[in-house]
Structure formats: structure tokens, C-alpha cells
Coordinates of N, CA, C and O in Angstrom, one line a residue:
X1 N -55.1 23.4 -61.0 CA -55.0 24.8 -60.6 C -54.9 25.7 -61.8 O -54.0 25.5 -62.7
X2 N -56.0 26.9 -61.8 CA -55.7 27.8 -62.8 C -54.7 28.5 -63.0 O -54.2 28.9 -61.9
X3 N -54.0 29.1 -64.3 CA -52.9 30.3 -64.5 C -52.8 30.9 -63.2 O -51.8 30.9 -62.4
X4 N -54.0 31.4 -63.0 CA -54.3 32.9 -62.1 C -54.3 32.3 -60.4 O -54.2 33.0 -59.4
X5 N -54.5 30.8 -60.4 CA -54.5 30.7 -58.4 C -52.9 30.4 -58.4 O -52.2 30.8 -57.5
X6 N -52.1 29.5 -59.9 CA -50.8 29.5 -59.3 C -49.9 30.8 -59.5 O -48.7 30.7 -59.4
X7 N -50.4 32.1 -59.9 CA -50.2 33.1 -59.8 C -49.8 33.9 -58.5 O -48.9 34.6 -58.2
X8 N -51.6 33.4 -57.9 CA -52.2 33.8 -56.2 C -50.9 33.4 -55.2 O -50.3 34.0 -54.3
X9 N -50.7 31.9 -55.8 CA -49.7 31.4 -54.4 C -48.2 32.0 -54.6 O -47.3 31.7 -53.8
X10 N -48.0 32.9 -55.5 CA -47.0 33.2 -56.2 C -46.5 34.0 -55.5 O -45.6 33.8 -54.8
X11 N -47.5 35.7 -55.8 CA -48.2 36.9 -55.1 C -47.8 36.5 -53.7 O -46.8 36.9 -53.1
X12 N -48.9 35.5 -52.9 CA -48.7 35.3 -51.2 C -47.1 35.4 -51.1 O -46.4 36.1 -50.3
X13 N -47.0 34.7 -51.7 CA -44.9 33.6 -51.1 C -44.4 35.2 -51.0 O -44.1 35.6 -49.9
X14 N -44.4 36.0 -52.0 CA -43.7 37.3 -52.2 C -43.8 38.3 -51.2 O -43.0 39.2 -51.0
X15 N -45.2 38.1 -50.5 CA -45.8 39.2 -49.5 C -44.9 38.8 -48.2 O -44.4 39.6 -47.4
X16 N -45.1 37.0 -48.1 CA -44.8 36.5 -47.0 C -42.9 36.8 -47.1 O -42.4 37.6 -46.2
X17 N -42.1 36.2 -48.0 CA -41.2 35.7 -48.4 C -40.3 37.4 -47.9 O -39.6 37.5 -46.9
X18 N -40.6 38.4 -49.0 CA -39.4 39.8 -49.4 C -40.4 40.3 -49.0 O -40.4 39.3 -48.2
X19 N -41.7 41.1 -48.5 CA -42.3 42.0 -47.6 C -42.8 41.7 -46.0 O -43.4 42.3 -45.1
X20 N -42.3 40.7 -46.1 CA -42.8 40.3 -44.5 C -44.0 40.3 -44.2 O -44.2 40.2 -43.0
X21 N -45.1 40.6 -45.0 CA -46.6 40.2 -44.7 C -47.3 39.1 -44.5 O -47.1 38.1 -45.1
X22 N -48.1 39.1 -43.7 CA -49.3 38.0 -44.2 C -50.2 38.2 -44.9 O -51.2 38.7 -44.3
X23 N -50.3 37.8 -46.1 CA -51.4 37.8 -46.9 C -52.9 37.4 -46.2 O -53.3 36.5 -45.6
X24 N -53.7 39.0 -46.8 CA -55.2 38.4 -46.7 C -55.5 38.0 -47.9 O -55.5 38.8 -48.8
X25 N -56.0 36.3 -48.1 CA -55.5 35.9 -49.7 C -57.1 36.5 -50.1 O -57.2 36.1 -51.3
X26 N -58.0 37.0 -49.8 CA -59.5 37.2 -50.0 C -58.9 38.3 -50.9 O -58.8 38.1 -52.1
X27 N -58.3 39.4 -50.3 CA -58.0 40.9 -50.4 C -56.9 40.6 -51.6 O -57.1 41.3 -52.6
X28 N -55.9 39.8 -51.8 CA -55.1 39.4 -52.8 C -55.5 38.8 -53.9 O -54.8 39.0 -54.9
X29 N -56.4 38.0 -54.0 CA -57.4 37.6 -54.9 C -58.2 38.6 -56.0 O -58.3 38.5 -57.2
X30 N -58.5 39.3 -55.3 CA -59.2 40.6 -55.8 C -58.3 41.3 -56.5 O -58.5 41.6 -57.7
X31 N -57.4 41.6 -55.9 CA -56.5 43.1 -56.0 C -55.9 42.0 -57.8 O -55.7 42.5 -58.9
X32 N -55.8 40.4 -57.5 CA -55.0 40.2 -58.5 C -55.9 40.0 -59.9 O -55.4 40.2 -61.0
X33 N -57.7 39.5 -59.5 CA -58.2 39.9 -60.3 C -58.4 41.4 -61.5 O -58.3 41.6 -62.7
X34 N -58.7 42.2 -60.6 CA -58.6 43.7 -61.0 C -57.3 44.0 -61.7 O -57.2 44.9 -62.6
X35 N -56.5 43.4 -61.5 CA -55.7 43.4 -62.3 C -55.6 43.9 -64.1 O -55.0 44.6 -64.9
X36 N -56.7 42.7 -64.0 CA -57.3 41.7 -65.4 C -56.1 41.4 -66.5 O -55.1 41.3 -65.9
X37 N -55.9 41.2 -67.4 CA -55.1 40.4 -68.2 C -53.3 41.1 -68.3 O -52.4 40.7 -69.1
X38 N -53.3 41.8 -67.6 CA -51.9 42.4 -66.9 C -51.3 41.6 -66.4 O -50.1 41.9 -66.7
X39 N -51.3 40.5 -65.6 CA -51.2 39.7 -65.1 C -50.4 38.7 -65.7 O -49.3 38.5 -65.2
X40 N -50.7 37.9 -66.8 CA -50.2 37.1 -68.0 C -49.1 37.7 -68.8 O -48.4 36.9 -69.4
X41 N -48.8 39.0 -68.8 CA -47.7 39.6 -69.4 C -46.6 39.7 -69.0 O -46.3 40.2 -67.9
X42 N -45.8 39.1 -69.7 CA -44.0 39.5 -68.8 C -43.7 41.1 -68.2 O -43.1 41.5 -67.2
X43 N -44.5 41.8 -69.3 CA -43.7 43.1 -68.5 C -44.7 44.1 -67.9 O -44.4 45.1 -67.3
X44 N -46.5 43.6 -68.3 CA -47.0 44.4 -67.7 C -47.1 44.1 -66.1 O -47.3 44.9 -65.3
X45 N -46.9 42.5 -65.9 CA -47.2 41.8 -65.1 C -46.2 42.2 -63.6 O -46.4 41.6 -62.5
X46 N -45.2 43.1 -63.7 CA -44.4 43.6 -63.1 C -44.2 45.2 -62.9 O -44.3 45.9 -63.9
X47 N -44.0 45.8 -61.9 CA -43.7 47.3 -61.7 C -42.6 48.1 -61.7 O -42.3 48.3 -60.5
X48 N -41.6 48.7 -62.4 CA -40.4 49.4 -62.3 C -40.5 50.5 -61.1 O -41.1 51.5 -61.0
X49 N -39.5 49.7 -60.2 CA -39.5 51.0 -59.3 C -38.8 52.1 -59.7 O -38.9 53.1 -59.0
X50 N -38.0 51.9 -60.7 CA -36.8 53.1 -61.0 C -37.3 54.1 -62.2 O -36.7 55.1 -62.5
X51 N -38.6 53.5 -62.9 CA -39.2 54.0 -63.8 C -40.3 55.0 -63.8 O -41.5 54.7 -63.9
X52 N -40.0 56.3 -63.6 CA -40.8 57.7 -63.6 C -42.0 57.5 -64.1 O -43.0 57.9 -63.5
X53 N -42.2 56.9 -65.3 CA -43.3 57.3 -65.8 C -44.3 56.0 -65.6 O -45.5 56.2 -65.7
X54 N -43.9 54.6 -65.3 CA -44.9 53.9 -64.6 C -45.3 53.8 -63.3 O -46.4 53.4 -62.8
X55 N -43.9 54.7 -62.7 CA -44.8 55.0 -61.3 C -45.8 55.8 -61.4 O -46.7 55.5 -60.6
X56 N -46.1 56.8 -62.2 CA -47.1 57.9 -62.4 C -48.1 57.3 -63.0 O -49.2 58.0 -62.9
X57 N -48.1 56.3 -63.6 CA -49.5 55.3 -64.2 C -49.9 54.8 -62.8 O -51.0 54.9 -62.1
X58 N -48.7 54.1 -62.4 CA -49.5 53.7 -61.0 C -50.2 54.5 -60.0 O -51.1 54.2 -59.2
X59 N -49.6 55.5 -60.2 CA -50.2 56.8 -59.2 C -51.5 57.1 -59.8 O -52.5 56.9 -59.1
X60 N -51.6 57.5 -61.0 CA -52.7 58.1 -61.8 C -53.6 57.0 -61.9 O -54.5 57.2 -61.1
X61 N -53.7 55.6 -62.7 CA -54.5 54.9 -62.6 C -55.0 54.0 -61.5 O -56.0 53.3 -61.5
X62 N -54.2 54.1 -60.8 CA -54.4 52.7 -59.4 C -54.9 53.6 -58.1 O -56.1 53.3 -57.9
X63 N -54.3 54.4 -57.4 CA -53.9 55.0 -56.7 C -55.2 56.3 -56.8 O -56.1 56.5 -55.9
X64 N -55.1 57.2 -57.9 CA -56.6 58.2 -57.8 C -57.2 57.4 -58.1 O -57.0 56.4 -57.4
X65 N -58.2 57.1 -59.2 CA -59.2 56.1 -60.4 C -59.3 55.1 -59.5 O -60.4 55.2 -59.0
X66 N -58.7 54.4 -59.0 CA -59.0 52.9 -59.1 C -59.4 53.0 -57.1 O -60.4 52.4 -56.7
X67 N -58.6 53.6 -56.3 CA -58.6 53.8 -55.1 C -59.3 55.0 -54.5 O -59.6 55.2 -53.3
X68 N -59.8 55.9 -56.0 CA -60.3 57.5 -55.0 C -59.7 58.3 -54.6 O -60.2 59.5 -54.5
X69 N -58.1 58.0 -54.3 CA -58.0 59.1 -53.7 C -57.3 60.8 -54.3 O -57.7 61.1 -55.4
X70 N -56.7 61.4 -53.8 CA -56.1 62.8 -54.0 C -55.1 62.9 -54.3 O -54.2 62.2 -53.9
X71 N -55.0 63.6 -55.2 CA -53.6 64.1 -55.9 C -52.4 64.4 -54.8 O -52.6 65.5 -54.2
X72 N -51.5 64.0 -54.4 CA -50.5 64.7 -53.4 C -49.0 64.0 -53.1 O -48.7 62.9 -53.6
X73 N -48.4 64.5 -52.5 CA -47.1 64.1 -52.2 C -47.2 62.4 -51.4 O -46.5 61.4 -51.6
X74 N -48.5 62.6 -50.4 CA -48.3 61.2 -49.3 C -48.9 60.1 -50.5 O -48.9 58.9 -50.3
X75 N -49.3 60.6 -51.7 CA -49.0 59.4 -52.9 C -47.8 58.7 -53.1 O -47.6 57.5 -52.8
X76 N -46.7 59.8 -53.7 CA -45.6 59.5 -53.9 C -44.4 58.9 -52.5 O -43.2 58.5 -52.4
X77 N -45.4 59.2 -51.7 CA -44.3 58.6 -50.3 C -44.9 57.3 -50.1 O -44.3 56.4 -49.5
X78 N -46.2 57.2 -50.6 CA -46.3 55.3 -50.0 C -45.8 54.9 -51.2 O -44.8 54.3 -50.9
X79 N -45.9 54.7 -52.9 CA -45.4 54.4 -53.6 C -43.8 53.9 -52.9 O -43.3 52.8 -52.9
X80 N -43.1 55.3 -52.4 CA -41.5 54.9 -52.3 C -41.6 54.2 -50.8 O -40.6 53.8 -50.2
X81 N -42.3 54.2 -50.4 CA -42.9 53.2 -48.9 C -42.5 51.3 -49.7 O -41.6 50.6 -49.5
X82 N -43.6 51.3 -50.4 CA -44.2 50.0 -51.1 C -42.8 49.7 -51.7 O -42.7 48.5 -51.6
X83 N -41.6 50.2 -52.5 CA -40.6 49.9 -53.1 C -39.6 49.5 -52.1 O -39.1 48.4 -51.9
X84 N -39.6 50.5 -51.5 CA -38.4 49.7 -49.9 C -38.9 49.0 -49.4 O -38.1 48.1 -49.1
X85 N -40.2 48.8 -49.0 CA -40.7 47.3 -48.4 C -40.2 46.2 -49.0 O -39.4 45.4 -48.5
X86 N -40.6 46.3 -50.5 CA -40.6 45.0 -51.6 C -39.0 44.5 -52.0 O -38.5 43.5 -52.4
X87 N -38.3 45.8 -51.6 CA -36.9 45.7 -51.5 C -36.5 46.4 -52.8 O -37.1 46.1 -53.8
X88 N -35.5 47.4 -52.7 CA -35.7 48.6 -54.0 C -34.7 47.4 -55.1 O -35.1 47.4 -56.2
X89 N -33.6 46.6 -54.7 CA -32.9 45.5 -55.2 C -33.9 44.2 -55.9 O -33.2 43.4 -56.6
X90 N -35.3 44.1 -55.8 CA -35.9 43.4 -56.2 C -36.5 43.6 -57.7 O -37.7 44.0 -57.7
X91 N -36.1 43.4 -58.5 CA -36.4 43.5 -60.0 C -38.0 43.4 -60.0 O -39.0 44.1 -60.3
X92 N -37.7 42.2 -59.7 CA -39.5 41.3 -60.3 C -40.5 42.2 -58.6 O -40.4 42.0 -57.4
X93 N -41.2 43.2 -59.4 CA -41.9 43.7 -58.4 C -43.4 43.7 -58.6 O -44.1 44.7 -58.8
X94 N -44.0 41.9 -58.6 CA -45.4 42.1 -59.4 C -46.4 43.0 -59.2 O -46.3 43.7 -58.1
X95 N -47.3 43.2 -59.9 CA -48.2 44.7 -60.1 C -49.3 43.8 -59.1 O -49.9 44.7 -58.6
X96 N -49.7 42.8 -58.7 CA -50.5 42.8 -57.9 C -50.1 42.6 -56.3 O -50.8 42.4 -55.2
X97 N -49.2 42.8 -56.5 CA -48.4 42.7 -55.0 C -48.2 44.3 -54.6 O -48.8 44.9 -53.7
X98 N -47.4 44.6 -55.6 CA -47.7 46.4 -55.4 C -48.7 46.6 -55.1 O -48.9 47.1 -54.0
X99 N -50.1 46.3 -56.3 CA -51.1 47.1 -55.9 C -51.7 46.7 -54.3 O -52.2 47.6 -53.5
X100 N -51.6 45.2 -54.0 CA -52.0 44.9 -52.6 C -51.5 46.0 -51.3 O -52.0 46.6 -50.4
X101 N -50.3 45.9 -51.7 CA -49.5 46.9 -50.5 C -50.1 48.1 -50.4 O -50.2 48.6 -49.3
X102 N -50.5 48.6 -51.5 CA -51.0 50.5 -51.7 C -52.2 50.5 -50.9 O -52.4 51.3 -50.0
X103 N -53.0 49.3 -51.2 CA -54.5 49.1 -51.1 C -54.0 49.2 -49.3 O -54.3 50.0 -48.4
X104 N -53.2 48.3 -49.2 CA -53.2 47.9 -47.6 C -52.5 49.1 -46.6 O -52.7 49.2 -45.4
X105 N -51.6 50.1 -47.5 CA -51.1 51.5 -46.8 C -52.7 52.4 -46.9 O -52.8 53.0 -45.8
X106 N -53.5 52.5 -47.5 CA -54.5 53.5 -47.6 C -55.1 53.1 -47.0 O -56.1 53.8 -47.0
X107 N -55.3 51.9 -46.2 CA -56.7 51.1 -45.7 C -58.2 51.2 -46.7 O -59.3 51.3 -46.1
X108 N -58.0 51.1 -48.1 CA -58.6 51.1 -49.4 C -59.3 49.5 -49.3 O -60.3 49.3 -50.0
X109 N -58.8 48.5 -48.3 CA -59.4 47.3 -48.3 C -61.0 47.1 -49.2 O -61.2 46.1 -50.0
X110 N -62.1 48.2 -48.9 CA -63.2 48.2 -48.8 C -63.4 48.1 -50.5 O -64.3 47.5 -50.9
X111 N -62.3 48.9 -51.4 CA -62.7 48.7 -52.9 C -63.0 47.9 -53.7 O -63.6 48.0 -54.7
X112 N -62.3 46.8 -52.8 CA -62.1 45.3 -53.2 C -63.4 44.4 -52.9 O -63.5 43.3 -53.3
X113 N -64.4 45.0 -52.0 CA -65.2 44.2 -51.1 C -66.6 44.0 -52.2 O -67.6 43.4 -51.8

């Protein structure tokens, strides 16, 4: 098994495990590809929810750029949507888990396709 699938089962356990999801592992695959080497890093590899200015990367790069959409407040409310889901007490908040959740609040599924 590669870095990146025991990564994938990593990702799922997390969705399944502290968000109560079931992973679409197709749609999780993707989101953890796109990623790209973010992933391998201790700290890029994770999201600060308490951190102003990476939430705003996430907003700006993931979220407009990467998803299309619009500048506005119902950004910043699924972002703090996706942090209480994941549990705001949860440290380790991987960036592809996040990004899955955003994809799956916007119904963005299709970016990935």
C-alpha cells in the first residue's frame, strides 16, 4: 500500500470516526490527490481552525480558485460549519478531510469528476 492509500484509509476512519460521514472514497481520493504534496507534510498536511490567516488561504485558494465560488459570508459559515463538525477540540484537522467536507457542503462534487 502506497504513502497516499494509507493516507486515504486514514482520511475515511476520520470522516467515519469524528464527522460522522460516510466517505465517498472516489470523491476522497481526489479531493486527497489535489491536494498534491501537502499531504506528506506535518504541518501543511493539517488545517488550524483557530488560525485567521489559514483559514483565509483556505477560503481564497480552495473555496474561490479551486471550487469557483463567491466571495461572501456563507464562505466563512461553512468553513466554521466544517470545524464544529470535525470537532473545534480536534487538533489534527487534515486538509483533505476539510477540503472533502467544503466540497461536500457546496455540492462542488463535480470538480473532482
Amino acid at each position: 500500500m502506497s504513502k497516499r492509500d494509507e493516507l486515504i484509509v486514514k482520511y475515511a476512519a476520520d470522516l467515519k470516526d469524528k464527522c460522522g460521514v460516510t466517505p465517498d472514497m472516489d470523491l476522497l481520493t481526489k479531493v486527497t490527490i489535489g491536494c498534491g504534496p501537502a499531504i506528506y507534510n506535518a504541518d501543511s498536511s493539517t488545517v488550524s481552525g483557530t488560525d485567521e490567516k489559514e483559514l483565509a488561504t483556505v477560503k481564497n485558494n480552495f473555496l474561490i480558485k479551486k471550487l469557483g465560488l463567491k466571495d461572501g459570508s456563507e464562505l466563512d459559515s461553512a468553513i466554521a460549519k466544517v470545524i464544529e463538525q470535525y470537532g473545534k477540540s480536534n487538533k489534527n484537522k487534515y486538509r483533505a478531510v476539510f477540503y472533502y467536507l467544503l466540497a461536500k457542503h457546496f455540492k462542488k462534487e463535480s470538480v473532482y469528476k
